[in-house]
Amino acid sequence: MELDPRLWGIRSMLSRVRHKILVLSGKGGVGKTLTTALLGLAAARKGLPVGALDLDVTDPNLHVVLGVDPGREWPGERKGILPVHVAGLRFMSVAFFTRGRAAPLRGREASEAIREILSATNWGQLELLLVDMPPGLGEEMLETLKLIPESIALVVGTPSRLSRDSLARLLSLLAENMPTRRILLLENMARGEAVLTSLAREYGARYIGSIPYDSRVEEALGDPSRLLDTGPGKASECIVEAILDYLSS
Amino acid sequence: MHEWAIAEGIIKAVEEQLRSGVKPSRIVVVAGELQNLDLEVMRGYLDPALSELVPEASVEYEVEEARFECRSCGFKWSLKESVLTSEEREAIHFLPEAFHVYIRCPRCGSRDVEVTSGRGVRLRIEY
């Protein structure tokens, strides 16, 4: 019999992480990476031990939002690979090992990379780990949901009709195939009244709040303090509170 | 050490085998050459732990040669024929899939390359 010891390594490495949140979306461009960064930074500002993991193994860019240069930073080692500290956040990304360059991975190879990062990263004790997933309903999402069965799905969508169409498919898949998984829905780039609440109700997801559109975000990318001072940054502090309330209920 | 994390996974896997009521008689740690693990360090973690957990089992270590095949032109070659800097080797040590960034097909230059053997660590258990 042959076994993959990383499957046990993942459980061991995540055993001191209280809540694992996979940030998901059906389509790209809905602000999933920015949301991961803002929620992580807002939680860190509250003094919570929090981690952010970029699992977009072929096209990682959470480091851009956080202002980390993967060509200069190198994670340390102690009983595994140690995340890099950014504005109170513990951060890990495939980009450290690819130096931010393109890594053309096929489906199975992407899963191998995901298993490797999850089994090797020593997060220590965390209250929250936010995992920025690649968009889509394919290999990476299915593999990660299987590897971290206790994780909570935080689905990000925008009010756009295109996003809603894709959201419905993702929520339906999660609701049908993983009925016991806790699902949160976050509305990003909101303009006025919330429009995704009914979609959340329809698929048994908890609508956790909205983050407004703010054109100043683009200029603040790479600067955690400035990001938190934007409208989305302030809204993220409320979303973190809502998530913590939900998790403690 | 990164090797500690891998050894920890192996120990937990063996513990689970024991909990499920099966006793391994032979344990082989197959280490892919691509990941470039320090087997002495691995042995330093694993030998004492496994001899306590499964004293009757033999524990062996094997290094599996890393070989590649180009998906574009079909060329096959080994890691030994690839030239890598120490920094690139270090990156691949932590994340074997990083080889897609640093290793190209020597014949056609494609990076659409498959590692056909010797990627990472596997645990072979006999009862």
PDB file of C-alpha atoms in Angstrom, chain A:
ATOM      1  CA  MET A   1       0.000   0.000   0.000  1.00  0.00           C
ATOM      2  CA  GLU A   2       1.255   3.486  -0.840  1.00  0.00           C
ATOM      3  CA  LEU A   3       0.271   6.544   1.161  1.00  0.00           C
ATOM      4  CA  ASP A   4       0.760  10.259   0.638  1.00  0.00           C
ATOM      5  CA  PRO A   5       2.092  11.479   4.020  1.00  0.00           C
ATOM      6  CA  ARG A   6       1.125  15.054   3.127  1.00  0.00           C
ATOM      7  CA  LEU A   7      -2.516  14.205   3.836  1.00  0.00           C
ATOM      8  CA  TRP A   8      -1.578  13.650   7.490  1.00  0.00           C
ATOM      9  CA  GLY A   9       0.817  16.586   7.389  1.00  0.00           C
ATOM     10  CA  ILE A  10      -1.998  18.915   6.354  1.00  0.00           C
ATOM     11  CA  ARG A  11      -4.139  17.874   9.312  1.00  0.00           C
ATOM     12  CA  SER A  12      -1.204  18.300  11.631  1.00  0.00           C
ATOM     13  CA  MET A  13      -0.218  21.741  10.301  1.00  0.00           C
ATOM     14  CA  LEU A  14      -3.791  23.048  10.416  1.00  0.00           C
ATOM     15  CA  SER A  15      -4.581  21.565  13.813  1.00  0.00           C
ATOM     16  CA  ARG A  16      -3.801  24.829  15.593  1.00  0.00           C
ATOM     17  CA  VAL A  17      -5.815  26.955  13.154  1.00  0.00           C
ATOM     18  CA  ARG A  18      -9.241  27.492  14.657  1.00  0.00           C
ATOM     19  CA  HIS A  19     -11.207  28.623  11.595  1.00  0.00           C
ATOM     20  CA  LYS A  20     -10.210  27.986   7.988  1.00  0.00           C
ATOM     21  CA  ILE A  21     -12.048  30.131   5.467  1.00  0.00           C
ATOM     22  CA  LEU A  22     -11.787  29.407   1.750  1.00  0.00           C
ATOM     23  CA  VAL A  23     -12.467  32.551  -0.271  1.00  0.00           C
ATOM     24  CA  LEU A  24     -14.169  31.347  -3.442  1.00  0.00           C
ATOM     25  CA  SER A  25     -15.767  32.709  -6.581  1.00  0.00           C
ATOM     26  CA  GLY A  26     -17.129  31.208  -9.745  1.00  0.00           C
ATOM     27  CA  LYS A  27     -15.517  33.823 -11.969  1.00  0.00           C
ATOM     28  CA  GLY A  28     -12.382  35.912 -11.727  1.00  0.00           C
ATOM     29  CA  GLY A  29     -12.473  39.672 -11.331  1.00  0.00           C
ATOM     30  CA  VAL A  30     -14.947  39.866  -8.462  1.00  0.00           C
ATOM     31  CA  GLY A  31     -12.324  41.064  -5.982  1.00  0.00           C
ATOM     32  CA  LYS A  32     -11.643  37.821  -4.176  1.00  0.00           C
ATOM     33  CA  THR A  33      -7.952  38.506  -3.635  1.00  0.00           C
ATOM     34  CA  LEU A  34      -8.569  42.050  -2.443  1.00  0.00           C
ATOM     35  CA  THR A  35     -11.291  40.773  -0.110  1.00  0.00           C
ATOM     36  CA  THR A  36      -8.922  38.147   1.329  1.00  0.00           C
ATOM     37  CA  ALA A  37      -6.300  40.818   1.951  1.00  0.00           C
ATOM     38  CA  LEU A  38      -8.704  43.338   3.479  1.00  0.00           C
ATOM     39  CA  LEU A  39     -10.352  40.826   5.799  1.00  0.00           C
ATOM     40  CA  GLY A  40      -6.957  39.528   6.868  1.00  0.00           C
ATOM     41  CA  LEU A  41      -5.564  43.004   7.492  1.00  0.00           C
ATOM     42  CA  ALA A  42      -8.702  44.111   9.337  1.00  0.00           C
ATOM     43  CA  ALA A  43      -8.591  41.005  11.547  1.00  0.00           C
ATOM     44  CA  ALA A  44      -4.875  41.552  12.210  1.00  0.00           C
ATOM     45  CA  ARG A  45      -5.549  45.192  13.145  1.00  0.00           C
ATOM     46  CA  LYS A  46      -8.013  43.911  15.749  1.00  0.00           C
ATOM     47  CA  GLY A  47      -5.121  41.950  17.227  1.00  0.00           C
ATOM     48  CA  LEU A  48      -6.269  38.520  16.084  1.00  0.00           C
ATOM     49  CA  PRO A  49      -3.678  35.948  15.034  1.00  0.00           C
ATOM     50  CA  VAL A  50      -4.593  35.607  11.360  1.00  0.00           C
ATOM     51  CA  GLY A  51      -3.040  34.084   8.274  1.00  0.00           C
ATOM     52  CA  ALA A  52      -3.559  34.610   4.550  1.00  0.00           C
ATOM     53  CA  LEU A  53      -2.661  31.922   2.043  1.00  0.00           C
ATOM     54  CA  ASP A  54      -2.614  32.458  -1.703  1.00  0.00           C
ATOM     55  CA  LEU A  55      -3.566  29.114  -3.246  1.00  0.00           C
ATOM     56  CA  ASP A  56      -3.937  30.468  -6.753  1.00  0.00           C
ATOM     57  CA  VAL A  57      -0.986  28.322  -7.702  1.00  0.00           C
ATOM     58  CA  THR A  58      -0.711  29.317 -11.356  1.00  0.00           C
ATOM     59  CA  ASP A  59      -1.497  33.012 -11.022  1.00  0.00           C
ATOM     60  CA  PRO A  60      -0.905  34.231  -7.464  1.00  0.00           C
ATOM     61  CA  ASN A  61      -1.188  37.969  -6.780  1.00  0.00           C
ATOM     62  CA  LEU A  62      -2.151  38.401  -3.142  1.00  0.00           C
ATOM     63  CA  HIS A  63       1.449  39.530  -2.605  1.00  0.00           C
ATOM     64  CA  VAL A  64       0.788  42.500  -4.918  1.00  0.00           C
ATOM     65  CA  VAL A  65      -2.148  43.639  -2.779  1.00  0.00           C
ATOM     66  CA  LEU A  66      -0.088  43.234   0.401  1.00  0.00           C
ATOM     67  CA  GLY A  67       3.010  44.914  -1.024  1.00  0.00           C
ATOM     68  CA  VAL A  68       5.295  41.876  -0.710  1.00  0.00           C
ATOM     69  CA  ASP A  69       8.036  41.348  -3.299  1.00  0.00           C
ATOM     70  CA  PRO A  70       8.423  37.577  -3.770  1.00  0.00           C
ATOM     71  CA  GLY A  71      11.773  38.178  -5.459  1.00  0.00           C
ATOM     72  CA  ARG A  72      13.196  39.598  -2.222  1.00  0.00           C
ATOM     73  CA  GLU A  73      11.340  37.856   0.595  1.00  0.00           C
ATOM     74  CA  TRP A  74      12.133  34.252   1.470  1.00  0.00           C
ATOM     75  CA  PRO A  75      10.101  32.320   4.074  1.00  0.00           C
ATOM     76  CA  GLY A  76      12.047  30.956   7.019  1.00  0.00           C
ATOM     77  CA  GLU A  77      12.084  27.363   8.266  1.00  0.00           C
ATOM     78  CA  ARG A  78      11.124  25.970  11.645  1.00  0.00           C
ATOM     79  CA  LYS A  79       9.224  22.696  11.777  1.00  0.00           C
ATOM     80  CA  GLY A  80       8.032  23.512   8.266  1.00  0.00           C
ATOM     81  CA  ILE A  81       7.999  26.670   6.193  1.00  0.00           C
ATOM     82  CA  LEU A  82       7.264  29.840   8.117  1.00  0.00           C
ATOM     83  CA  PRO A  83       4.899  32.466   6.713  1.00  0.00           C
ATOM     84  CA  VAL A  84       6.164  35.989   6.101  1.00  0.00           C
ATOM     85  CA  HIS A  85       4.775  38.717   8.403  1.00  0.00           C
ATOM     86  CA  VAL A  86       2.990  41.669   6.754  1.00  0.00           C
ATOM     87  CA  ALA A  87       1.173  44.295   8.830  1.00  0.00           C
ATOM     88  CA  GLY A  88       0.405  41.751  11.543  1.00  0.00           C
ATOM     89  CA  LEU A  89      -0.707  39.128   9.012  1.00  0.00           C
ATOM     90  CA  ARG A  90       1.068  35.780   8.453  1.00  0.00           C
ATOM     91  CA  PHE A  91       1.307  35.368   4.702  1.00  0.00           C
ATOM     92  CA  MET A  92       2.242  32.441   2.458  1.00  0.00           C
ATOM     93  CA  SER A  93       2.163  32.132  -1.306  1.00  0.00           C
ATOM     94  CA  VAL A  94       3.415  29.908  -4.095  1.00  0.00           C
ATOM     95  CA  ALA A  95       4.890  33.124  -5.508  1.00  0.00           C
ATOM     96  CA  PHE A  96       7.797  32.911  -3.021  1.00  0.00           C
ATOM     97  CA  PHE A  97       8.999  29.753  -4.758  1.00  0.00           C
ATOM     98  CA  THR A  98       8.198  30.731  -8.334  1.00  0.00           C
ATOM     99  CA  ARG A  99       9.617  34.218  -7.709  1.00  0.00           C
ATOM    100  CA  GLY A 100       6.376  35.595  -9.105  1.00  0.00           C
ATOM    101  CA  ARG A 101       7.020  34.018 -12.506  1.00  0.00           C
ATOM    102  CA  ALA A 102       4.527  31.978 -14.534  1.00  0.00           C
ATOM    103  CA  ALA A 103       4.221  28.333 -13.497  1.00  0.00           C
ATOM    104  CA  PRO A 104       2.267  26.406 -16.154  1.00  0.00           C
ATOM    105  CA  LEU A 105       0.623  23.666 -14.073  1.00  0.00           C
ATOM    106  CA  ARG A 106      -1.915  21.162 -15.302  1.00  0.00           C
ATOM    107  CA  GLY A 107      -4.795  20.025 -13.066  1.00  0.00           C
ATOM    108  CA  ARG A 108      -3.054  17.250 -11.144  1.00  0.00           C
ATOM    109  CA  GLU A 109       0.095  19.341 -10.772  1.00  0.00           C
ATOM    110  CA  ALA A 110      -1.918  22.209  -9.286  1.00  0.00           C
ATOM    111  CA  SER A 111      -3.309  19.771  -6.728  1.00  0.00           C
ATOM    112  CA  GLU A 112       0.207  18.553  -5.917  1.00  0.00           C
ATOM    113  CA  ALA A 113       1.298  22.146  -5.300  1.00  0.00           C
ATOM    114  CA  ILE A 114      -1.710  22.745  -3.058  1.00  0.00           C
ATOM    115  CA  ARG A 115      -0.974  19.625  -0.997  1.00  0.00           C
ATOM    116  CA  GLU A 116       2.659  20.640  -0.685  1.00  0.00           C
ATOM    117  CA  ILE A 117       1.967  24.179   0.543  1.00  0.00           C
ATOM    118  CA  LEU A 118      -0.746  23.062   2.965  1.00  0.00           C
ATOM    119  CA  SER A 119       1.377  20.280   4.439  1.00  0.00           C
ATOM    120  CA  ALA A 120       4.580  22.297   4.741  1.00  0.00           C
ATOM    121  CA  THR A 121       3.429  25.690   6.068  1.00  0.00           C
ATOM    122  CA  ASN A 122       3.770  26.028   9.813  1.00  0.00           C
ATOM    123  CA  TRP A 123       1.170  28.675  10.717  1.00  0.00           C
ATOM    124  CA  GLY A 124       1.460  28.195  14.449  1.00  0.00           C
ATOM    125  CA  GLN A 125      -1.635  29.110  16.424  1.00  0.00           C
ATOM    126  CA  LEU A 126      -4.191  31.084  14.401  1.00  0.00           C
ATOM    127  CA  GLU A 127      -7.727  32.219  15.024  1.00  0.00           C
ATOM    128  CA  LEU A 128      -8.428  32.633  11.310  1.00  0.00           C
ATOM    129  CA  LEU A 129      -6.793  31.431   8.125  1.00  0.00           C
ATOM    130  CA  LEU A 130      -8.087  33.052   4.942  1.00  0.00           C
ATOM    131  CA  VAL A 131      -7.318  31.096   1.796  1.00  0.00           C
ATOM    132  CA  ASP A 132      -7.458  32.960  -1.500  1.00  0.00           C
ATOM    133  CA  MET A 133      -8.551  30.347  -4.036  1.00  0.00           C
ATOM    134  CA  PRO A 134      -8.273  30.519  -7.811  1.00  0.00           C
ATOM    135  CA  PRO A 135     -11.620  31.282  -9.486  1.00  0.00           C
ATOM    136  CA  GLY A 136     -13.763  28.509 -10.880  1.00  0.00           C
ATOM    137  CA  LEU A 137     -15.311  25.216  -9.924  1.00  0.00           C
ATOM    138  CA  GLY A 138     -12.441  23.010 -11.038  1.00  0.00           C
ATOM    139  CA  GLU A 139      -9.559  20.948  -9.707  1.00  0.00           C
ATOM    140  CA  GLU A 140      -8.105  23.426  -7.224  1.00  0.00           C
ATOM    141  CA  MET A 141     -11.388  24.227  -5.494  1.00  0.00           C
ATOM    142  CA  LEU A 142     -12.544  20.608  -5.305  1.00  0.00           C
ATOM    143  CA  GLU A 143      -9.158  19.431  -4.050  1.00  0.00           C
ATOM    144  CA  THR A 144      -8.944  22.092  -1.336  1.00  0.00           C
ATOM    145  CA  LEU A 145     -12.513  21.511  -0.159  1.00  0.00           C
ATOM    146  CA  LYS A 146     -11.633  17.815   0.166  1.00  0.00           C
ATOM    147  CA  LEU A 147      -8.318  18.461   1.932  1.00  0.00           C
ATOM    148  CA  ILE A 148      -9.874  20.845   4.485  1.00  0.00           C
ATOM    149  CA  PRO A 149     -13.346  19.374   5.046  1.00  0.00           C
ATOM    150  CA  GLU A 150     -13.964  21.538   8.107  1.00  0.00           C
ATOM    151  CA  SER A 151     -13.357  24.762   6.182  1.00  0.00           C
ATOM    152  CA  ILE A 152     -15.971  27.452   5.744  1.00  0.00           C
ATOM    153  CA  ALA A 153     -16.710  28.649   2.209  1.00  0.00           C
ATOM    154  CA  LEU A 154     -16.756  32.432   1.861  1.00  0.00           C
ATOM    155  CA  VAL A 155     -18.187  33.058  -1.583  1.00  0.00           C
ATOM    156  CA  VAL A 156     -17.507  36.471  -3.112  1.00  0.00           C
ATOM    157  CA  GLY A 157     -19.743  37.937  -5.775  1.00  0.00           C
ATOM    158  CA  THR A 158     -20.660  41.309  -7.251  1.00  0.00           C
ATOM    159  CA  PRO A 159     -24.084  42.739  -8.112  1.00  0.00           C
ATOM    160  CA  SER A 160     -23.351  42.219 -11.827  1.00  0.00           C
ATOM    161  CA  ARG A 161     -25.727  39.829 -13.596  1.00  0.00           C
ATOM    162  CA  LEU A 162     -22.731  37.902 -14.917  1.00  0.00           C
ATOM    163  CA  SER A 163     -21.431  37.400 -11.411  1.00  0.00           C
ATOM    164  CA  ARG A 164     -24.877  36.372 -10.132  1.00  0.00           C
ATOM    165  CA  ASP A 165     -25.229  33.732 -12.825  1.00  0.00           C
ATOM    166  CA  SER A 166     -21.868  32.257 -11.893  1.00  0.00           C
ATOM    167  CA  LEU A 167     -22.586  32.596  -8.161  1.00  0.00           C
ATOM    168  CA  ALA A 168     -25.779  30.583  -8.488  1.00  0.00           C
ATOM    169  CA  ARG A 169     -23.818  27.705 -10.025  1.00  0.00           C
ATOM    170  CA  LEU A 170     -21.153  27.785  -7.316  1.00  0.00           C
ATOM    171  CA  LEU A 171     -23.668  28.041  -4.460  1.00  0.00           C
ATOM    172  CA  SER A 172     -25.754  25.275  -5.960  1.00  0.00           C
ATOM    173  CA  LEU A 173     -22.711  23.009  -6.236  1.00  0.00           C
ATOM    174  CA  LEU A 174     -21.690  23.689  -2.643  1.00  0.00           C
ATOM    175  CA  ALA A 175     -25.245  23.245  -1.340  1.00  0.00           C
ATOM    176  CA  GLU A 176     -25.881  20.010  -3.248  1.00  0.00           C
ATOM    177  CA  ASN A 177     -22.565  18.249  -2.762  1.00  0.00           C
ATOM    178  CA  MET A 178     -21.520  19.562   0.628  1.00  0.00           C
ATOM    179  CA  PRO A 179     -24.740  20.084   2.586  1.00  0.00           C
ATOM    180  CA  THR A 180     -23.003  20.277   5.948  1.00  0.00           C
ATOM    181  CA  ARG A 181     -20.444  22.889   4.940  1.00  0.00           C
ATOM    182  CA  ARG A 182     -20.987  26.395   6.275  1.00  0.00           C
ATOM    183  CA  ILE A 183     -21.309  28.901   3.435  1.00  0.00           C
ATOM    184  CA  LEU A 184     -21.036  32.683   3.681  1.00  0.00           C
ATOM    185  CA  LEU A 185     -21.811  35.090   0.856  1.00  0.00           C
ATOM    186  CA  LEU A 186     -20.097  38.455   0.612  1.00  0.00           C
ATOM    187  CA  GLU A 187     -21.205  41.119  -1.843  1.00  0.00           C
ATOM    188  CA  ASN A 188     -18.250  43.042  -3.253  1.00  0.00           C
ATOM    189  CA  MET A 189     -18.200  46.255  -5.333  1.00  0.00           C
ATOM    190  CA  ALA A 190     -21.654  47.025  -3.959  1.00  0.00           C
ATOM    191  CA  ARG A 191     -23.322  50.175  -5.264  1.00  0.00           C
ATOM    192  CA  GLY A 192     -26.204  51.051  -2.978  1.00  0.00           C
ATOM    193  CA  GLU A 193     -28.709  48.448  -1.938  1.00  0.00           C
ATOM    194  CA  ALA A 194     -27.635  44.843  -1.422  1.00  0.00           C
ATOM    195  CA  VAL A 195     -28.783  42.592  -4.249  1.00  0.00           C
ATOM    196  CA  LEU A 196     -27.350  39.183  -3.349  1.00  0.00           C
ATOM    197  CA  THR A 197     -29.378  38.519  -0.195  1.00  0.00           C
ATOM    198  CA  SER A 198     -32.081  36.536  -1.989  1.00  0.00           C
ATOM    199  CA  LEU A 199     -29.468  34.388  -3.725  1.00  0.00           C
ATOM    200  CA  ALA A 200     -27.929  33.607  -0.331  1.00  0.00           C
ATOM    201  CA  ARG A 201     -31.350  32.620   1.053  1.00  0.00           C
ATOM    202  CA  GLU A 202     -32.106  30.440  -1.960  1.00  0.00           C
ATOM    203  CA  TYR A 203     -28.999  28.315  -1.449  1.00  0.00           C
ATOM    204  CA  GLY A 204     -28.834  28.264   2.338  1.00  0.00           C
ATOM    205  CA  ALA A 205     -25.836  30.586   2.570  1.00  0.00           C
ATOM    206  CA  ARG A 206     -25.411  33.282   5.203  1.00  0.00           C
ATOM    207  CA  TYR A 207     -25.244  36.794   3.682  1.00  0.00           C
ATOM    208  CA  ILE A 208     -22.377  38.302   5.646  1.00  0.00           C
ATOM    209  CA  GLY A 209     -22.403  41.866   4.313  1.00  0.00           C
ATOM    210  CA  SER A 210     -21.180  44.061   1.506  1.00  0.00           C
ATOM    211  CA  ILE A 211     -18.050  45.956   0.554  1.00  0.00           C
ATOM    212  CA  PRO A 212     -18.574  49.114  -1.485  1.00  0.00           C
ATOM    213  CA  TYR A 213     -16.866  49.954  -4.747  1.00  0.00           C
ATOM    214  CA  ASP A 214     -14.118  52.540  -4.249  1.00  0.00           C
ATOM    215  CA  SER A 215     -11.844  53.700  -7.066  1.00  0.00           C
ATOM    216  CA  ARG A 216      -9.160  54.731  -4.522  1.00  0.00           C
ATOM    217  CA  VAL A 217      -8.370  51.073  -3.867  1.00  0.00           C
ATOM    218  CA  GLU A 218      -6.278  50.844  -7.030  1.00  0.00           C
ATOM    219  CA  GLU A 219      -3.887  53.542  -5.749  1.00  0.00           C
ATOM    220  CA  ALA A 220      -3.678  51.915  -2.314  1.00  0.00           C
ATOM    221  CA  LEU A 221      -2.683  48.469  -3.602  1.00  0.00           C
ATOM    222  CA  GLY A 222       0.557  47.343  -1.990  1.00  0.00           C
ATOM    223  CA  ASP A 223       0.109  49.577   1.052  1.00  0.00           C
ATOM    224  CA  PRO A 224      -1.804  47.789   3.851  1.00  0.00           C
ATOM    225  CA  SER A 225      -2.377  50.965   5.929  1.00  0.00           C
ATOM    226  CA  ARG A 226      -3.789  52.915   3.007  1.00  0.00           C
ATOM    227  CA  LEU A 227      -5.947  49.968   1.974  1.00  0.00           C
ATOM    228  CA  LEU A 228      -7.560  49.848   5.388  1.00  0.00           C
ATOM    229  CA  ASP A 229      -8.336  53.564   5.137  1.00  0.00           C
ATOM    230  CA  THR A 230     -10.423  53.137   1.970  1.00  0.00           C
ATOM    231  CA  GLY A 231     -14.164  52.513   2.018  1.00  0.00           C
ATOM    232  CA  PRO A 232     -13.658  48.769   1.388  1.00  0.00           C
ATOM    233  CA  GLY A 233     -11.060  48.698   4.169  1.00  0.00           C
ATOM    234  CA  LYS A 234     -13.489  50.179   6.685  1.00  0.00           C
ATOM    235  CA  ALA A 235     -16.306  47.925   5.486  1.00  0.00           C
ATOM    236  CA  SER A 236     -13.984  44.926   5.945  1.00  0.00           C
ATOM    237  CA  GLU A 237     -13.701  45.701   9.653  1.00  0.00           C
ATOM    238  CA  CYS A 238     -17.499  45.287   9.917  1.00  0.00           C
ATOM    239  CA  ILE A 239     -17.393  42.100   7.845  1.00  0.00           C
ATOM    240  CA  VAL A 240     -14.744  40.650  10.164  1.00  0.00           C
ATOM    241  CA  GLU A 241     -17.000  41.404  13.134  1.00  0.00           C
ATOM    242  CA  ALA A 242     -19.919  39.727  11.363  1.00  0.00           C
ATOM    243  CA  ILE A 243     -17.814  36.663  10.561  1.00  0.00           C
ATOM    244  CA  LEU A 244     -16.576  36.401  14.146  1.00  0.00           C
ATOM    245  CA  ASP A 245     -20.157  36.705  15.436  1.00  0.00           C
ATOM    246  CA  TYR A 246     -21.243  34.009  13.011  1.00  0.00           C
ATOM    247  CA  LEU A 247     -18.390  31.715  14.020  1.00  0.00           C
ATOM    248  CA  SER A 248     -19.114  32.122  17.713  1.00  0.00           C
ATOM    249  CA  SER A 249     -22.861  31.520  17.309  1.00  0.00           C
TER     250      SER A 249
END
